[in-house]
């Protein structure tokens, strides 16, 4: 099978595409013929060894996929050969096949195409739990989403709008803000030309109830200065590259709450809330929620696709098609 391989840490251009032996299912595993895999920003960090957790090369990057089960281990009862499934893996998804624990696979809900199924879980689960489980968002809240045109950002705009929040999208160009307004944002701020705090205050009057921050850098403090008294600021990631330091006098004056959401640790510590959220998300899919996919590349063009995301050219999700 063909697979993208990170033979030594480096940028997307340093990745190889190699022929590797097909994986064999252990007793509790399933092998899935991947039809589509989605890019997430952490893939870029993992191949450069900039992520919180290091993966020693050689490895195949890619953390979410959808496809067909082609073989199962002797103990497996939850999936059968021929099932269409979606799944996640820390790495290994940018390949024609993957072997994972069968218990980690889910059927593809009616309403999602194979590309949408591959692109749904990471961003929509991150968005839902950042907004609701951690951010305590309620209908009517003013919600500010930084990096709103990205993968996590578009999912946040979509979910928050559907749950009745008034969403202010923040992105780097008017074209990117237009994508967010189609997903339900009621206002937009271009943070490459406008001052976040002033615009948040001008739009909301008393400030933002919830701020979702997958970007970091200088934008975090600027946005925090626009929070309402008692508002919740949720740290999701640092796509800008710099980890910000918020002056604590601002937290004191605003009565603000700063919390973090990270999928790996949340899965371990928020088991019940994660299950509840997954049920809500499944219902949303049945109600017509689909991820916004801006671009689809073939496996051969994975390097280009990753660079496209790194260059902030994508909106929503970028998907790799295996054939
Ligand atoms: N906590 C979790 O469990 C979790 C899960 C998934 C992702 N994340 C994190 O969330 C962040 C976003 O992930 P994503 O998959 O949504 O990424 P993405 O699709 O690439 O979106 C990131 C957005 O950040 C903005 N941005 C601002 N400065 C940037 C810079 N210097 N380089 C790149 N982007 C920049 C870009 O929008 P503009 O160009 O409009 O500014 C871009 O659309 C990442 O830090 C990722 O690690 C966290």
Coordinates of C-alpha atoms and ligand atoms in Angstrom, one line a residue:
X1 CA 0.0 0.0 0.0
X2 CA 1.1 3.6 -0.5
X3 CA 1.6 5.8 2.5
X4 CA 3.0 9.2 3.4
X5 CA 6.0 8.7 5.6
X6 CA 7.9 11.2 7.8
X7 CA 11.4 9.7 7.7
X8 CA 12.9 12.5 9.7
X9 CA 11.3 15.6 11.3
X10 CA 10.8 18.5 8.9
X11 CA 8.3 20.6 6.9
X12 CA 5.7 19.0 4.6
X13 CA 8.1 19.1 1.6
X14 CA 10.4 16.6 3.5
X15 CA 7.7 13.9 3.6
X16 CA 8.0 10.8 1.4
X17 CA 5.4 8.7 -0.3
X18 CA 6.4 5.0 -0.1
X19 CA 5.1 1.5 -0.8
X20 CA 4.7 -0.2 2.6
X21 CA 3.5 -3.7 3.5
X22 CA -0.3 -3.9 4.2
X23 CA -1.1 -4.0 7.9
X24 CA -2.4 -7.2 9.5
X25 CA -5.2 -7.1 12.1
X26 CA -4.4 -8.4 15.7
X27 CA -7.1 -10.2 17.6
X28 CA -8.9 -6.9 18.7
X29 CA -8.1 -4.9 15.6
X30 CA -9.6 -4.0 12.2
X31 CA -7.8 -3.0 9.1
X32 CA -9.6 -0.2 7.2
X33 CA -9.0 0.7 3.5
X34 CA -8.9 4.4 3.9
X35 CA -10.9 6.3 1.3
X36 CA -10.5 9.8 2.7
X37 CA -8.4 11.4 5.5
X38 CA -8.5 14.9 6.8
X39 CA -5.7 17.3 7.7
X40 CA -5.6 18.9 11.2
X41 CA -3.2 21.6 12.3
X42 CA -1.5 19.2 14.8
X43 CA -0.4 17.1 11.8
X44 CA 1.9 20.0 10.9
X45 CA 3.3 20.2 14.4
X46 CA 3.9 16.4 14.7
X47 CA 5.9 16.1 11.5
X48 CA 8.2 19.0 12.7
X49 CA 8.4 17.6 16.3
X50 CA 6.7 20.7 17.7
X51 CA 3.7 18.9 19.2
X52 CA 3.4 18.2 23.0
X53 CA 3.9 14.5 22.3
X54 CA 6.8 13.3 20.1
X55 CA 6.4 10.5 17.6
X56 CA 9.7 8.9 16.6
X57 CA 10.3 8.7 12.8
X58 CA 9.6 6.8 10.6
X59 CA 5.8 7.2 10.9
X60 CA 2.8 8.0 8.7
X61 CA 1.1 11.3 9.8
X62 CA -2.6 11.9 9.7
X63 CA -5.1 11.6 12.6
X64 CA -8.6 11.0 11.1
X65 CA -10.0 8.9 8.3
X66 CA -13.0 7.2 6.8
X67 CA -13.1 4.1 4.7
X68 CA -14.1 0.4 4.5
X69 CA -13.2 -2.4 6.9
X70 CA -11.2 -5.0 4.9
X71 CA -10.2 -7.4 7.7
X72 CA -10.9 -8.0 11.4
X73 CA -9.3 -9.8 14.3
X74 CA -10.7 -13.0 15.9
X75 CA -12.2 -11.1 18.9
X76 CA -13.9 -8.4 16.9
X77 CA -17.7 -8.2 17.0
X78 CA -18.6 -4.4 16.6
X79 CA -17.7 -4.1 12.9
X80 CA -17.7 -6.5 9.9
X81 CA -15.7 -6.7 6.7
X82 CA -17.4 -4.3 4.2
X83 CA -18.6 -1.8 6.9
X84 CA -18.1 1.9 6.1
X85 CA -16.5 3.4 9.2
X86 CA -14.9 6.6 10.5
X87 CA -12.1 6.7 13.0
X88 CA -9.2 8.5 14.6
X89 CA -5.6 7.6 15.2
X90 CA -2.8 9.9 16.6
X91 CA -0.9 9.2 13.4
X92 CA -1.2 6.8 10.4
X93 CA -4.2 8.1 8.4
X94 CA -2.4 9.4 5.3
X95 CA -2.1 5.9 3.9
X96 CA -4.2 3.5 1.8
X97 CA -4.7 1.3 4.9
X98 CA -4.6 1.5 8.6
X99 CA -4.9 -1.0 11.5
X100 CA -6.7 0.3 14.6
X101 CA -8.5 -1.1 17.6
X102 CA -11.9 -2.1 16.2
X103 CA -13.6 -0.6 19.3
X104 CA -12.4 2.9 18.2
X105 CA -14.3 2.8 14.9
X106 CA -17.8 4.3 14.4
X107 CA -20.3 3.8 11.6
X108 CA -20.6 6.7 9.2
X109 CA -23.8 8.5 10.1
X110 CA -26.4 8.9 7.3
X111 CA -26.0 12.4 5.9
X112 CA -22.2 12.5 5.7
X113 CA -20.2 11.7 2.6
X114 CA -17.0 9.8 2.9
X115 CA -15.0 13.1 2.8
X116 CA -17.2 14.7 5.3
X117 CA -17.0 11.7 7.6
X118 CA -13.2 11.9 7.5
X119 CA -13.3 15.6 8.3
X120 CA -15.9 15.6 11.1
X121 CA -14.7 14.2 14.4
X122 CA -11.6 16.2 15.5
X123 CA -12.9 19.7 14.7
X124 CA -16.6 19.2 15.6
X125 CA -15.8 17.4 18.9
X126 CA -13.2 20.0 19.8
X127 CA -15.6 22.8 18.9
X128 CA -18.6 21.3 20.8
X129 CA -16.6 20.7 24.0
X130 CA -14.7 24.0 23.9
X131 CA -18.0 25.9 23.5
X132 CA -20.4 23.9 25.7
X133 CA -18.6 21.4 28.0
X134 CA -15.7 23.8 29.0
X135 CA -17.0 27.2 27.8
X136 CA -20.5 26.8 29.4
X137 CA -22.0 28.5 26.3
X138 CA -25.8 29.3 26.4
X139 CA -28.2 30.4 23.8
X140 CA -28.0 34.1 23.3
X141 CA -24.4 34.4 24.5
X142 CA -22.0 36.6 22.5
X143 CA -19.3 34.1 21.3
X144 CA -16.0 35.3 19.7
X145 CA -14.2 32.7 17.6
X146 CA -10.6 33.4 16.7
X147 CA -9.2 31.7 13.6
X148 CA -12.9 31.3 12.7
X149 CA -12.3 30.3 9.0
X150 CA -10.1 27.4 10.0
X151 CA -11.1 23.8 10.7
X152 CA -11.8 24.2 14.5
X153 CA -13.0 27.8 13.8
X154 CA -15.7 26.9 11.2
X155 CA -17.0 24.1 13.4
X156 CA -17.2 26.5 16.3
X157 CA -19.1 29.1 14.2
X158 CA -21.5 26.4 12.9
X159 CA -22.2 24.7 16.3
X160 CA -22.5 28.0 18.3
X161 CA -24.9 29.5 15.8
X162 CA -27.0 26.4 15.7
X163 CA -27.2 26.4 19.5
X164 CA -28.5 30.0 19.5
X165 CA -25.4 32.0 20.2
X166 CA -24.5 35.3 18.5
X167 CA -21.2 34.5 16.9
X168 CA -18.5 37.0 16.1
X169 CA -16.0 35.5 13.6
X170 CA -12.4 36.7 13.6
X171 CA -10.3 35.9 10.6
X172 CA -7.5 37.5 8.5
X173 CA -9.5 38.6 5.4
X174 CA -13.0 39.6 4.3
X175 CA -13.2 36.5 2.0
X176 CA -12.5 34.3 5.1
X177 CA -15.1 36.2 7.1
X178 CA -17.6 35.7 4.3
X179 CA -17.3 31.9 4.7
X180 CA -18.0 32.3 8.4
X181 CA -21.1 34.5 7.8
X182 CA -22.5 31.7 5.6
X183 CA -22.1 29.3 8.5
X184 CA -24.1 31.6 10.8
X185 CA -21.7 34.3 12.2
X186 CA -23.7 37.5 12.8
X187 CA -20.6 39.8 12.7
X188 CA -16.9 39.6 11.6
X189 CA -13.7 41.1 12.7
X190 CA -10.6 41.2 10.4
X191 CA -7.8 40.9 12.9
X192 CA -5.2 41.9 10.3
X193 CA -6.7 45.4 10.0
X194 CA -9.0 45.9 13.1
X195 CA -8.3 46.2 16.8
X196 CA -10.0 43.2 18.4
X197 CA -10.9 44.7 21.8
X198 CA -12.5 47.8 20.3
X199 CA -14.5 45.9 17.7
X200 CA -15.7 43.3 20.2
X201 CA -16.9 46.0 22.6
X202 CA -18.5 48.0 19.7
X203 CA -20.4 44.9 18.5
X204 CA -21.5 43.4 21.8
X205 CA -21.8 46.5 24.1
X206 CA -20.7 44.7 27.3
X207 CA -18.2 42.3 25.9
X208 CA -18.0 38.6 24.8
X209 CA -19.5 35.9 27.1
X210 CA -17.3 33.2 25.6
X211 CA -14.1 33.5 23.6
X212 CA -12.7 30.4 21.7
X213 CA -9.0 30.7 21.0
X214 CA -7.3 28.2 18.7
X215 CA -4.8 30.9 17.5
X216 CA -2.8 32.3 20.4
X217 CA 0.0 34.8 19.9
X218 CA -0.8 38.5 20.4
X219 CA -4.5 38.0 19.6
X220 CA -5.3 36.2 22.9
X221 CA -4.7 39.2 25.1
X222 CA -6.3 41.6 22.6
X223 CA -9.4 39.4 22.6
X224 CA -9.4 38.8 26.4
X225 CA -9.6 42.6 26.8
X226 CA -12.9 42.4 25.0
X227 CA -14.4 39.8 27.4
X228 CA -17.6 40.6 29.4
X229 CA -17.4 40.5 33.2
X230 CA -17.4 36.8 34.2
X231 CA -16.8 35.7 30.7
X232 CA -15.1 32.4 29.8
X233 CA -12.0 32.3 27.6
X234 CA -11.2 28.8 26.2
X235 CA -7.6 28.0 25.2
X236 CA -7.7 25.5 22.3
X237 CA -4.4 25.9 20.4
X238 CA -1.6 28.2 19.2
X239 CA -1.8 28.2 15.4
X240 CA 0.0 31.5 15.3
X241 CA 3.0 29.8 16.9
X242 CA 3.5 31.8 20.1
X243 CA 2.1 30.8 23.5
X244 CA 0.6 34.0 25.0
X245 CA 0.9 35.2 28.6
X246 CA -2.2 37.0 29.8
X247 CA -1.6 39.6 32.6
X248 CA -3.5 38.4 35.6
X249 CA -4.7 41.9 36.5
X250 CA -7.0 41.6 33.5
X251 CA -8.4 38.3 34.8
X252 CA -9.0 40.0 38.2
X253 CA -10.6 43.1 36.8
X254 CA -12.8 41.1 34.4
X255 CA -13.8 38.4 36.8
X256 CA -12.8 36.2 33.8
X257 CA -12.4 32.5 33.7
X258 CA -9.6 31.0 31.6
X259 CA -10.0 27.3 30.8
X260 CA -8.4 24.9 28.4
X261 CA -9.6 22.1 26.2
X262 CA -7.4 19.4 24.8
X263 CA -8.9 16.3 23.2
X264 CA -6.4 13.7 24.5
X265 CA -6.7 14.8 28.2
X266 CA -10.4 15.5 28.0
X267 CA -11.1 12.0 26.7
X268 CA -9.3 10.8 29.9
X269 CA -10.8 13.2 32.4
X270 CA -14.3 14.2 31.0
X271 CA -15.5 10.7 29.9
X272 CA -19.1 11.3 30.7
X273 CA -19.3 14.8 29.2
X274 CA -17.5 13.5 26.0
X275 CA -20.2 10.8 25.7
X276 CA -23.0 13.3 26.1
X277 CA -21.3 15.6 23.5
X278 CA -20.9 12.8 21.0
X279 CA -24.7 12.0 21.2
X280 CA -25.5 15.7 20.7
X281 CA -23.2 15.8 17.7
X282 CA -24.7 12.7 16.2
X283 CA -28.1 14.3 16.5
X284 CA -26.7 17.4 14.8
X285 CA -25.5 15.3 11.9
X286 CA -28.9 13.8 11.5
X287 CA -30.2 17.4 11.5
X288 CA -27.9 18.3 8.5
X289 CA -24.7 19.4 10.1
X290 CA -21.7 18.7 7.8
X291 CA -18.1 20.0 8.0
X292 CA -17.1 22.8 5.6
X293 CA -14.5 21.3 3.2
X294 CA -12.6 23.9 1.1
X295 CA -10.2 21.6 -0.8
X296 CA -9.6 18.0 -1.7
X297 CA -6.1 16.7 -2.7
X298 CA -5.0 13.2 -3.8
X299 CA -2.6 11.1 -1.6
X300 CA 0.3 12.0 -4.0
X301 CA -0.3 15.7 -3.3
X302 CA -0.4 15.4 0.6
X303 CA 2.8 17.5 0.9
X304 CA 1.1 20.3 -1.1
X305 CA -2.1 19.9 0.9
X306 CA -0.3 20.2 4.3
X307 CA 1.6 23.3 3.0
X308 CA -1.7 24.8 1.8
X309 CA -3.0 24.5 5.4
X310 CA 0.3 25.9 6.9
X311 CA 0.0 28.9 4.5
X312 CA -3.5 29.7 5.8
X313 CA -5.0 29.2 2.4
X314 CA -7.7 26.7 3.4
X315 CA -11.1 27.5 4.9
X316 CA -12.6 24.8 7.1
X317 CA -11.2 21.4 6.3
X318 CA -8.7 20.0 3.7
X319 CA -9.2 16.3 2.8
X320 CA -6.9 13.8 1.2
X321 CA -8.6 11.3 -1.2
X322 CA -6.8 8.0 -1.5
X323 CA -7.9 7.2 -5.1
Ligands
LIG1 N1 -7.4 21.4 21.8 C1 -7.6 20.4 20.9 O1 -8.0 19.3 21.3 C2 -7.4 20.7 19.5 C3 -7.9 19.9 18.5 C4 -7.7 20.3 17.1 C5 -6.9 21.4 16.9 N2 -6.3 22.1 17.9 C6 -5.5 23.3 17.6 O2 -6.4 24.3 17.2 C7 -5.7 25.1 16.3 C8 -6.4 25.2 15.0 O3 -6.4 23.9 14.3 P1 -7.1 23.7 12.9 O4 -7.0 22.3 12.6 O5 -8.5 24.4 13.0 O6 -6.2 24.6 12.0 P2 -6.5 25.4 10.7 O7 -7.6 24.8 10.0 O8 -5.2 25.6 10.0 O9 -7.0 26.8 11.3 C9 -6.1 27.6 12.0 C10 -6.5 29.1 11.7 O10 -5.6 29.9 12.6 C11 -5.4 31.1 11.9 N3 -4.0 31.6 12.0 C12 -3.6 32.7 12.6 N4 -2.3 32.8 12.6 C13 -1.8 31.7 12.0 C14 -0.5 31.2 11.6 N5 0.6 32.0 11.9 N6 -0.4 30.0 11.0 C15 -1.5 29.3 10.8 N7 -2.8 29.7 11.0 C16 -2.9 30.9 11.6 C17 -5.7 30.9 10.4 O11 -6.8 31.8 10.1 P3 -6.6 33.3 9.5 O12 -5.6 33.1 8.4 O13 -7.9 33.7 9.1 O14 -6.0 34.0 10.7 C18 -6.2 29.5 10.3 O15 -7.4 29.4 9.6 C19 -4.3 24.6 16.2 O16 -3.4 25.2 17.1 C20 -4.4 23.1 16.6 O17 -3.3 22.6 17.2 C21 -6.6 21.8 19.2

